[in-house]
RNA sequence: GCCGAAGUGGUGAAAUGGCAAACACGCUACGUUCAGGGCGUAGUGCUCGCAAGGGCUUGUGGGUUCAAGUCCCACCUUCGGCACCA
């Protein structure tokens, strides 16, 4: 008997060998067709868990197979290394964020990713907190600043009291901080840096249609997030102050004749100015209360509307109605114009508001053309215009257009598109992030740092991280003090750092030219590799990261730095790995903060990396959520053990041919013929399964198991191992062929064991080169079909018999077989046959 | 409330409208001088039956079809996204 399968004996050996051989290096500008395979890079938290392992395995299998298919594959890896956990660690462990991050990276790279047997080109490793990298993050922000895409403005912002920093909208979940799900986000007015992503709202929305290689669900999520609404801006004039005009945004300009009141958001700048003296007290009280409510409070307090009138009125420009102005917190200051026209008859929310405060409800659209005395609920459907002056009788759709035209002609409105997407708030009052390369000069205002002075280095010496009192950079006077790049006078550096999502919005552009000290990326290299052919990542990034990355790509394209306008041609959005969390008592996404992680190290020690890879691939198809349960893992270990024994037994007894000649069907014994067919069938099935758009690795593995089981049966039946000395050349050739192909097909998924056994094959004697640079197997279509088939015989759709028959029977022959079958005759029992359906080579259905 | 995805054995899961449950895990029995997650063989959807054999089965209820897990309609449940967005 041959040696036992001990993964620990072979895995590290091959990992070192592969690195020495450099087989995973990508070649810039090579003539081979390029394939850019990318996986979302991790935050270096210090430990990779099974959720990570699943993504990296999937992406690695894709990369490895593409390499075997003859592509010049770029499969890089890096670290999303700025971020708050490093600061928290600094406080709790008294370790500098940089040291903490660096040692985490080292551990995760050398002990976890490399030991998983991944095929990265490590020469291109990118670490976002390294000067060499964030130099170019800053450079991009300068370019954005020069082109008006990076702006400073006063705006209501989300403030997380735990993080002591502002958050982007995308980082607020249900009114809570995405990082501290128990912490309510507060609203504050602050002057902050924004990226003008709304400028790209339309292309970001429209180009989703181009992304046919993306999962539908992700496109829908982005579409919802961008949230385009078309309608009109209508201008109402204040009754008592004819020079004050208030625009509202509405998607229903057709209902303007039914306006009952105007509603301003509590933060609306005109509230103070327009409040009548007798209402002042009540309005101030209301506004003050609203400001203390977080967004969550505003939503979660019972759905009933609140609000107070401010004692002034506006004139409806369409019919001259004078309607009161109210202030109510259901109007949001940062959507539309912060002011809403309230039409109770045709909006459910407005209806509720009007009912509560006794406002008049006037019908202006009728479902059937008739007028109604009083309405019991809002009618939001289509219909005919009523009570609307010259527009009466039109359908409301026609009226919409005509009324917008009328408003434009009369200077009281225009068509307007409104997006739910808001500008991206990027400044953070934190230390461990990329410094914003802008300088405040008393004379010149905000001045960009000179390109030649980049990077603006984040100071590492003398930083005090306490978690209190805002950014630690604020206290670093020596660092803050600088001179103005424009006038040379005294000036101060911006102390806010960037949202880390900026760093990850362009990292895929750096890999193509990761070591370039002179520019972010050379034009020819980035355009050779981009766009990414296959991106793999968790569905949890469906909005945030993917939207930002698309925005960066489009902006950089418009500035002339890249050619492609979408960064990721194909996206595999892998399902989350979940597990019961003792903290919450629920099944949740595996993550450190939820206390339900399963690390990789123990798993590798127990079963080896190959089994770990197979297990995560086998447990479920990649897009599906996977609840972690290790019980099935042993099955993969056993399977690899069977592969090992099968191949090494055959090698030991000399049952494998010493050349690569394929056996010929004709010269094989009858018992051996199906084995050759099985190999061809397996090549066909596995190839199909692990390629797009299927990517179903679980069934690919199942097919390999069937091959191994089939080979095992054959060896048992023929006693080939016991009687190896009697094997004919053709049989040896068959067994050699089968083993070689088994290993080639297994190679992308279980790279170590397949390499180890492959190199031991007798046919490899005197040859060099890794299995991972071999050519992916091809199959003979003719050998994937059987001559004998099993014909299923049905009567009225129910199976009565299964008869083995020759492939390729015509309909009449098949029909005859069915009708002469005894079981069919029994069922017929004298009744007449109405119809016979024949599915060639599959089934005959006799209908009686 | 709106949008999307999904509901199949004890478990993870397979099935271009054509044999439901491939492949595994688990379990049962047997074999192996095998100490414990070793290896091999056979069995294993549910149900009636000693058996031969029969009946039932893809969340629920309808429909289309010779034929439905798969297509259509309604509903239920779970998960995910959006949500006072005017």
mmCIF file of C-alpha atoms in Angstrom, chain A residues 296-586:
data_model
loop_
_atom_site.group_PDB
_atom_site.id
_atom_site.type_symbol
_atom_site.label_atom_id
_atom_site.label_comp_id
_atom_site.label_asym_id
_atom_site.label_seq_id
_atom_site.Cartn_x
_atom_site.Cartn_y
_atom_site.Cartn_z
ATOM 1 C CA UNK A 296 -34.397 56.835 13.719
ATOM 2 C CA UNK A 297 -36.669 58.627 16.165
ATOM 3 C CA UNK A 298 -38.360 60.473 13.383
ATOM 4 C CA UNK A 299 -39.137 57.216 11.706
ATOM 5 C CA UNK A 300 -39.912 54.976 14.625
ATOM 6 C CA UNK A 301 -42.249 57.209 16.612
ATOM 7 C CA UNK A 302 -45.719 56.060 15.755
ATOM 8 C CA UNK A 303 -46.355 56.739 12.130
ATOM 9 C CA UNK A 304 -48.793 59.561 12.852
ATOM 10 C CA UNK A 305 -47.801 62.900 11.483
ATOM 11 C CA UNK A 306 -46.763 65.866 13.552
ATOM 12 C CA UNK A 307 -46.485 69.490 12.591
ATOM 13 C CA UNK A 308 -47.474 73.069 13.399
ATOM 14 C CA UNK A 309 -48.624 75.967 11.224
ATOM 15 C CA UNK A 310 -46.254 78.909 11.056
ATOM 16 C CA UNK A 311 -48.932 81.509 10.535
ATOM 17 C CA UNK A 312 -48.058 82.576 6.982
ATOM 18 C CA UNK A 313 -49.433 81.447 3.662
ATOM 19 C CA UNK A 314 -48.382 80.927 0.080
ATOM 20 C CA UNK A 315 -50.223 81.464 -3.168
ATOM 21 C CA UNK A 316 -50.842 78.499 -5.408
ATOM 22 C CA UNK A 317 -49.555 79.768 -8.761
ATOM 23 C CA UNK A 318 -52.057 77.695 -10.704
ATOM 24 C CA UNK A 319 -55.325 78.733 -9.118
ATOM 25 C CA UNK A 320 -54.444 81.583 -6.781
ATOM 26 C CA UNK A 321 -55.514 79.607 -3.694
ATOM 27 C CA UNK A 322 -54.004 80.897 -0.531
ATOM 28 C CA UNK A 323 -52.843 77.955 1.569
ATOM 29 C CA UNK A 324 -51.107 77.898 4.953
ATOM 30 C CA UNK A 325 -47.485 76.946 5.515
ATOM 31 C CA UNK A 326 -46.786 74.270 8.084
ATOM 32 C CA UNK A 327 -43.578 72.938 9.465
ATOM 33 C CA UNK A 328 -43.501 69.155 9.824
ATOM 34 C CA UNK A 329 -40.668 66.697 10.210
ATOM 35 C CA UNK A 330 -41.907 64.337 7.554
ATOM 36 C CA UNK A 331 -40.457 66.819 5.116
ATOM 37 C CA UNK A 332 -36.740 66.156 4.801
ATOM 38 C CA UNK A 333 -34.396 69.059 4.349
ATOM 39 C CA UNK A 334 -31.940 67.175 2.194
ATOM 40 C CA UNK A 335 -34.325 65.760 -0.334
ATOM 41 C CA UNK A 336 -35.858 67.815 -3.106
ATOM 42 C CA UNK A 337 -36.150 71.408 -1.973
ATOM 43 C CA UNK A 338 -36.922 70.656 1.639
ATOM 44 C CA UNK A 339 -40.466 71.836 0.993
ATOM 45 C CA UNK A 340 -43.467 69.782 -0.022
ATOM 46 C CA UNK A 341 -46.874 70.623 -1.398
ATOM 47 C CA UNK A 342 -49.493 68.706 0.495
ATOM 48 C CA UNK A 343 -52.255 67.208 -1.669
ATOM 49 C CA UNK A 344 -54.389 65.104 0.649
ATOM 50 C CA UNK A 345 -56.758 63.745 -1.986
ATOM 51 C CA UNK A 346 -54.013 62.009 -3.926
ATOM 52 C CA UNK A 347 -51.255 61.083 -1.508
ATOM 53 C CA UNK A 348 -51.696 58.714 1.396
ATOM 54 C CA UNK A 349 -49.321 60.531 3.660
ATOM 55 C CA UNK A 350 -50.801 63.919 2.889
ATOM 56 C CA UNK A 351 -54.262 62.488 3.428
ATOM 57 C CA UNK A 352 -53.340 61.335 6.895
ATOM 58 C CA UNK A 353 -51.827 64.716 7.685
ATOM 59 C CA UNK A 354 -54.889 66.586 6.454
ATOM 60 C CA UNK A 355 -57.267 64.353 8.396
ATOM 61 C CA UNK A 356 -55.334 64.882 11.578
ATOM 62 C CA UNK A 357 -55.186 68.654 11.228
ATOM 63 C CA UNK A 358 -58.538 69.206 9.557
ATOM 64 C CA UNK A 359 -57.247 70.541 6.279
ATOM 65 C CA UNK A 360 -59.568 70.620 3.272
ATOM 66 C CA UNK A 361 -59.419 67.594 0.978
ATOM 67 C CA UNK A 362 -60.087 68.529 -2.613
ATOM 68 C CA UNK A 363 -60.390 65.963 -5.376
ATOM 69 C CA UNK A 364 -58.579 66.863 -8.614
ATOM 70 C CA UNK A 365 -58.229 63.468 -10.279
ATOM 71 C CA UNK A 366 -61.132 61.143 -10.762
ATOM 72 C CA UNK A 367 -60.883 57.473 -11.534
ATOM 73 C CA UNK A 368 -64.067 57.421 -13.620
ATOM 74 C CA UNK A 369 -64.540 61.101 -14.416
ATOM 75 C CA UNK A 370 -67.162 61.755 -11.768
ATOM 76 C CA UNK A 371 -66.698 64.101 -8.855
ATOM 77 C CA UNK A 372 -66.832 62.820 -5.308
ATOM 78 C CA UNK A 373 -68.272 64.753 -2.360
ATOM 79 C CA UNK A 374 -65.897 63.538 0.303
ATOM 80 C CA UNK A 375 -62.998 61.151 0.091
ATOM 81 C CA UNK A 376 -62.376 58.379 2.592
ATOM 82 C CA UNK A 377 -58.901 57.606 1.380
ATOM 83 C CA UNK A 378 -56.328 59.036 -0.979
ATOM 84 C CA UNK A 379 -56.639 58.089 -4.629
ATOM 85 C CA UNK A 380 -53.184 57.668 -6.087
ATOM 86 C CA UNK A 381 -54.052 56.003 -9.379
ATOM 87 C CA UNK A 382 -54.489 57.492 -12.841
ATOM 88 C CA UNK A 383 -57.639 59.256 -14.002
ATOM 89 C CA UNK A 384 -59.291 62.316 -15.433
ATOM 90 C CA UNK A 385 -58.620 65.846 -14.258
ATOM 91 C CA UNK A 386 -61.427 67.569 -12.313
ATOM 92 C CA UNK A 387 -61.570 70.831 -10.347
ATOM 93 C CA UNK A 388 -58.460 71.899 -12.226
ATOM 94 C CA UNK A 389 -59.529 74.829 -14.350
ATOM 95 C CA UNK A 390 -58.432 74.689 -17.950
ATOM 96 C CA UNK A 391 -56.923 71.220 -17.444
ATOM 97 C CA UNK A 392 -60.230 69.547 -16.619
ATOM 98 C CA UNK A 393 -61.044 66.579 -18.773
ATOM 99 C CA UNK A 394 -57.452 65.686 -19.651
ATOM 100 C CA UNK A 395 -55.985 62.437 -18.420
ATOM 101 C CA UNK A 396 -53.660 63.164 -15.559
ATOM 102 C CA UNK A 397 -50.703 61.964 -17.660
ATOM 103 C CA UNK A 398 -51.419 64.551 -20.350
ATOM 104 C CA UNK A 399 -52.054 67.155 -17.688
ATOM 105 C CA UNK A 400 -48.669 66.508 -16.120
ATOM 106 C CA UNK A 401 -46.857 67.632 -19.261
ATOM 107 C CA UNK A 402 -49.181 70.521 -19.994
ATOM 108 C CA UNK A 403 -49.030 71.833 -16.474
ATOM 109 C CA UNK A 404 -45.234 71.752 -16.447
ATOM 110 C CA UNK A 405 -45.294 73.684 -19.734
ATOM 111 C CA UNK A 406 -47.748 76.140 -18.269
ATOM 112 C CA UNK A 407 -45.554 76.607 -15.201
ATOM 113 C CA UNK A 408 -42.518 77.241 -17.362
ATOM 114 C CA UNK A 409 -44.346 79.827 -19.461
ATOM 115 C CA UNK A 410 -45.608 81.565 -16.353
ATOM 116 C CA UNK A 411 -42.271 81.517 -14.583
ATOM 117 C CA UNK A 412 -43.440 79.426 -11.712
ATOM 118 C CA UNK A 413 -41.834 76.092 -12.318
ATOM 119 C CA UNK A 414 -40.085 73.611 -14.560
ATOM 120 C CA UNK A 415 -39.523 69.929 -15.058
ATOM 121 C CA UNK A 416 -37.056 68.481 -12.598
ATOM 122 C CA UNK A 417 -35.418 65.150 -11.931
ATOM 123 C CA UNK A 418 -34.612 64.301 -8.380
ATOM 124 C CA UNK A 419 -32.283 61.609 -7.125
ATOM 125 C CA UNK A 420 -32.357 59.872 -3.833
ATOM 126 C CA UNK A 421 -28.598 59.552 -4.114
ATOM 127 C CA UNK A 422 -26.823 62.309 -2.241
ATOM 128 C CA UNK A 423 -23.327 63.623 -2.428
ATOM 129 C CA UNK A 424 -20.774 61.435 -0.769
ATOM 130 C CA UNK A 425 -19.577 62.832 2.513
ATOM 131 C CA UNK A 426 -15.932 61.838 2.715
ATOM 132 C CA UNK A 427 -14.348 63.654 5.636
ATOM 133 C CA UNK A 428 -13.855 61.787 8.865
ATOM 134 C CA UNK A 429 -12.686 63.225 12.171
ATOM 135 C CA UNK A 430 -10.376 60.303 12.684
ATOM 136 C CA UNK A 431 -6.671 59.649 12.715
ATOM 137 C CA UNK A 432 -6.063 56.370 10.877
ATOM 138 C CA UNK A 433 -7.040 57.420 7.382
ATOM 139 C CA UNK A 434 -5.625 59.067 4.329
ATOM 140 C CA UNK A 435 -4.987 62.787 4.918
ATOM 141 C CA UNK A 436 -6.969 65.109 2.693
ATOM 142 C CA UNK A 437 -4.308 67.027 0.743
ATOM 143 C CA UNK A 438 -5.912 70.437 1.090
ATOM 144 C CA UNK A 439 -4.707 73.470 2.927
ATOM 145 C CA UNK A 440 -6.604 76.325 4.540
ATOM 146 C CA UNK A 441 -4.997 79.695 3.938
ATOM 147 C CA UNK A 442 -6.427 82.799 5.527
ATOM 148 C CA UNK A 443 -5.762 84.804 2.407
ATOM 149 C CA UNK A 444 -6.381 82.320 -0.399
ATOM 150 C CA UNK A 445 -9.007 80.091 1.176
ATOM 151 C CA UNK A 446 -8.818 76.385 0.420
ATOM 152 C CA UNK A 447 -5.719 75.615 -1.623
ATOM 153 C CA UNK A 448 -4.712 72.183 -2.915
ATOM 154 C CA UNK A 449 -1.299 70.898 -1.895
ATOM 155 C CA UNK A 450 1.208 70.927 -4.775
ATOM 156 C CA UNK A 451 1.422 67.627 -6.586
ATOM 157 C CA UNK A 452 5.172 67.627 -6.073
ATOM 158 C CA UNK A 453 4.634 67.774 -2.309
ATOM 159 C CA UNK A 454 2.539 64.650 -2.225
ATOM 160 C CA UNK A 455 2.088 62.546 -0.327
ATOM 161 C CA UNK A 456 0.886 64.517 2.646
ATOM 162 C CA UNK A 457 2.226 62.037 5.127
ATOM 163 C CA UNK A 458 0.120 60.995 8.055
ATOM 164 C CA UNK A 459 2.276 61.722 11.106
ATOM 165 C CA UNK A 460 3.062 58.628 13.108
ATOM 166 C CA UNK A 461 5.242 60.016 15.882
ATOM 167 C CA UNK A 462 3.680 61.571 18.929
ATOM 168 C CA UNK A 463 0.089 60.794 18.098
ATOM 169 C CA UNK A 464 -2.232 60.462 21.045
ATOM 170 C CA UNK A 465 -5.255 58.354 20.372
ATOM 171 C CA UNK A 466 -7.791 58.709 23.117
ATOM 172 C CA UNK A 467 -11.063 58.359 21.308
ATOM 173 C CA UNK A 468 -12.204 61.648 22.695
ATOM 174 C CA UNK A 469 -12.264 65.221 21.544
ATOM 175 C CA UNK A 470 -12.313 64.633 17.823
ATOM 176 C CA UNK A 471 -9.426 63.829 15.573
ATOM 177 C CA UNK A 472 -5.996 63.331 17.127
ATOM 178 C CA UNK A 473 -4.586 65.281 14.198
ATOM 179 C CA UNK A 474 -6.259 68.419 15.523
ATOM 180 C CA UNK A 475 -3.710 68.455 18.348
ATOM 181 C CA UNK A 476 -0.659 68.026 16.148
ATOM 182 C CA UNK A 477 0.264 71.674 15.745
ATOM 183 C CA UNK A 478 3.631 70.983 14.102
ATOM 184 C CA UNK A 479 1.994 68.938 11.428
ATOM 185 C CA UNK A 480 -0.919 71.303 10.898
ATOM 186 C CA UNK A 481 1.241 74.375 10.442
ATOM 187 C CA UNK A 482 2.359 74.728 6.880
ATOM 188 C CA UNK A 483 2.732 77.349 4.235
ATOM 189 C CA UNK A 484 0.233 78.181 1.558
ATOM 190 C CA UNK A 485 1.195 76.619 -1.784
ATOM 191 C CA UNK A 486 -0.218 79.685 -3.490
ATOM 192 C CA UNK A 487 0.935 82.747 -1.528
ATOM 193 C CA UNK A 488 3.537 81.133 0.706
ATOM 194 C CA UNK A 489 1.952 82.608 3.809
ATOM 195 C CA UNK A 490 1.125 80.763 6.979
ATOM 196 C CA UNK A 491 -1.563 78.168 6.493
ATOM 197 C CA UNK A 492 -3.052 75.129 8.143
ATOM 198 C CA UNK A 493 -3.559 71.615 6.922
ATOM 199 C CA UNK A 494 -6.939 69.994 6.785
ATOM 200 C CA UNK A 495 -7.125 67.699 9.785
ATOM 201 C CA UNK A 496 -9.942 65.494 8.582
ATOM 202 C CA UNK A 497 -8.987 62.235 6.936
ATOM 203 C CA UNK A 498 -10.770 60.417 4.160
ATOM 204 C CA UNK A 499 -13.486 57.844 4.396
ATOM 205 C CA UNK A 500 -11.724 54.530 3.800
ATOM 206 C CA UNK A 501 -14.136 53.709 1.018
ATOM 207 C CA UNK A 502 -12.151 56.184 -1.062
ATOM 208 C CA UNK A 503 -9.052 54.038 -0.752
ATOM 209 C CA UNK A 504 -10.954 51.013 -2.018
ATOM 210 C CA UNK A 505 -12.607 52.917 -4.857
ATOM 211 C CA UNK A 506 -9.575 52.745 -7.092
ATOM 212 C CA UNK A 507 -7.297 49.947 -5.820
ATOM 213 C CA UNK A 508 -8.154 47.799 -8.841
ATOM 214 C CA UNK A 509 -6.523 50.478 -11.005
ATOM 215 C CA UNK A 510 -3.298 50.289 -9.029
ATOM 216 C CA UNK A 511 -2.721 46.530 -9.396
ATOM 217 C CA UNK A 512 -1.945 46.841 -13.106
ATOM 218 C CA UNK A 513 1.014 49.070 -12.185
ATOM 219 C CA UNK A 514 1.380 48.619 -8.457
ATOM 220 C CA UNK A 515 5.035 49.573 -8.135
ATOM 221 C CA UNK A 516 4.984 52.726 -10.206
ATOM 222 C CA UNK A 517 6.640 55.477 -8.134
ATOM 223 C CA UNK A 518 5.910 58.238 -10.626
ATOM 224 C CA UNK A 519 2.206 57.979 -11.272
ATOM 225 C CA UNK A 520 -0.921 56.245 -10.024
ATOM 226 C CA UNK A 521 -0.786 53.924 -12.997
ATOM 227 C CA UNK A 522 0.715 54.044 -16.456
ATOM 228 C CA UNK A 523 -1.785 54.528 -19.209
ATOM 229 C CA UNK A 524 -0.813 51.516 -21.305
ATOM 230 C CA UNK A 525 -0.776 49.121 -18.381
ATOM 231 C CA UNK A 526 -4.068 50.175 -16.873
ATOM 232 C CA UNK A 527 -5.761 50.049 -20.230
ATOM 233 C CA UNK A 528 -4.227 46.677 -20.997
ATOM 234 C CA UNK A 529 -5.678 45.101 -17.870
ATOM 235 C CA UNK A 530 -8.867 47.045 -17.321
ATOM 236 C CA UNK A 531 -11.707 46.389 -17.077
ATOM 237 C CA UNK A 532 -11.706 43.621 -14.508
ATOM 238 C CA UNK A 533 -13.020 40.507 -16.221
ATOM 239 C CA UNK A 534 -14.315 38.793 -13.139
ATOM 240 C CA UNK A 535 -14.881 40.463 -9.809
ATOM 241 C CA UNK A 536 -15.833 38.330 -6.834
ATOM 242 C CA UNK A 537 -17.076 39.668 -3.542
ATOM 243 C CA UNK A 538 -19.683 39.554 -0.862
ATOM 244 C CA UNK A 539 -23.162 40.777 -1.588
ATOM 245 C CA UNK A 540 -22.879 43.101 1.409
ATOM 246 C CA UNK A 541 -20.895 45.468 -0.799
ATOM 247 C CA UNK A 542 -23.604 45.575 -3.440
ATOM 248 C CA UNK A 543 -24.191 49.260 -2.912
ATOM 249 C CA UNK A 544 -21.387 51.035 -1.090
ATOM 250 C CA UNK A 545 -18.153 49.856 -2.593
ATOM 251 C CA UNK A 546 -19.435 48.909 -6.020
ATOM 252 C CA UNK A 547 -21.198 52.214 -6.527
ATOM 253 C CA UNK A 548 -18.188 54.228 -5.381
ATOM 254 C CA UNK A 549 -15.823 52.216 -7.571
ATOM 255 C CA UNK A 550 -18.045 52.773 -10.577
ATOM 256 C CA UNK A 551 -18.139 56.483 -9.817
ATOM 257 C CA UNK A 552 -14.349 56.739 -9.548
ATOM 258 C CA UNK A 553 -13.889 54.885 -12.803
ATOM 259 C CA UNK A 554 -16.302 57.134 -14.642
ATOM 260 C CA UNK A 555 -14.782 60.290 -13.188
ATOM 261 C CA UNK A 556 -11.242 59.170 -14.034
ATOM 262 C CA UNK A 557 -12.387 58.201 -17.498
ATOM 263 C CA UNK A 558 -13.791 61.687 -18.015
ATOM 264 C CA UNK A 559 -10.530 63.177 -16.796
ATOM 265 C CA UNK A 560 -8.707 61.044 -19.353
ATOM 266 C CA UNK A 561 -6.857 58.653 -17.093
ATOM 267 C CA UNK A 562 -8.571 55.396 -18.034
ATOM 268 C CA UNK A 563 -10.448 54.208 -21.097
ATOM 269 C CA UNK A 564 -13.162 52.018 -19.662
ATOM 270 C CA UNK A 565 -16.314 53.484 -18.240
ATOM 271 C CA UNK A 566 -17.314 50.502 -16.138
ATOM 272 C CA UNK A 567 -14.669 48.830 -13.985
ATOM 273 C CA UNK A 568 -16.134 45.347 -13.531
ATOM 274 C CA UNK A 569 -17.451 43.437 -16.525
ATOM 275 C CA UNK A 570 -18.623 40.403 -14.600
ATOM 276 C CA UNK A 571 -19.549 40.288 -10.972
ATOM 277 C CA UNK A 572 -19.983 37.185 -8.894
ATOM 278 C CA UNK A 573 -21.787 38.253 -5.804
ATOM 279 C CA UNK A 574 -21.086 35.526 -3.365
ATOM 280 C CA UNK A 575 -23.591 34.769 -0.634
ATOM 281 C CA UNK A 576 -22.766 35.522 2.947
ATOM 282 C CA UNK A 577 -21.395 32.899 5.275
ATOM 283 C CA UNK A 578 -23.607 32.944 8.331
ATOM 284 C CA UNK A 579 -23.592 31.314 11.704
ATOM 285 C CA UNK A 580 -25.558 31.388 14.907
ATOM 286 C CA UNK A 581 -24.388 34.278 16.996
ATOM 287 C CA UNK A 582 -24.510 33.806 20.765
ATOM 288 C CA UNK A 583 -24.503 37.616 21.147
ATOM 289 C CA UNK A 584 -27.749 38.221 19.342
ATOM 290 C CA UNK A 585 -29.298 34.766 19.426
ATOM 291 C CA UNK A 586 -29.747 34.897 15.661
#
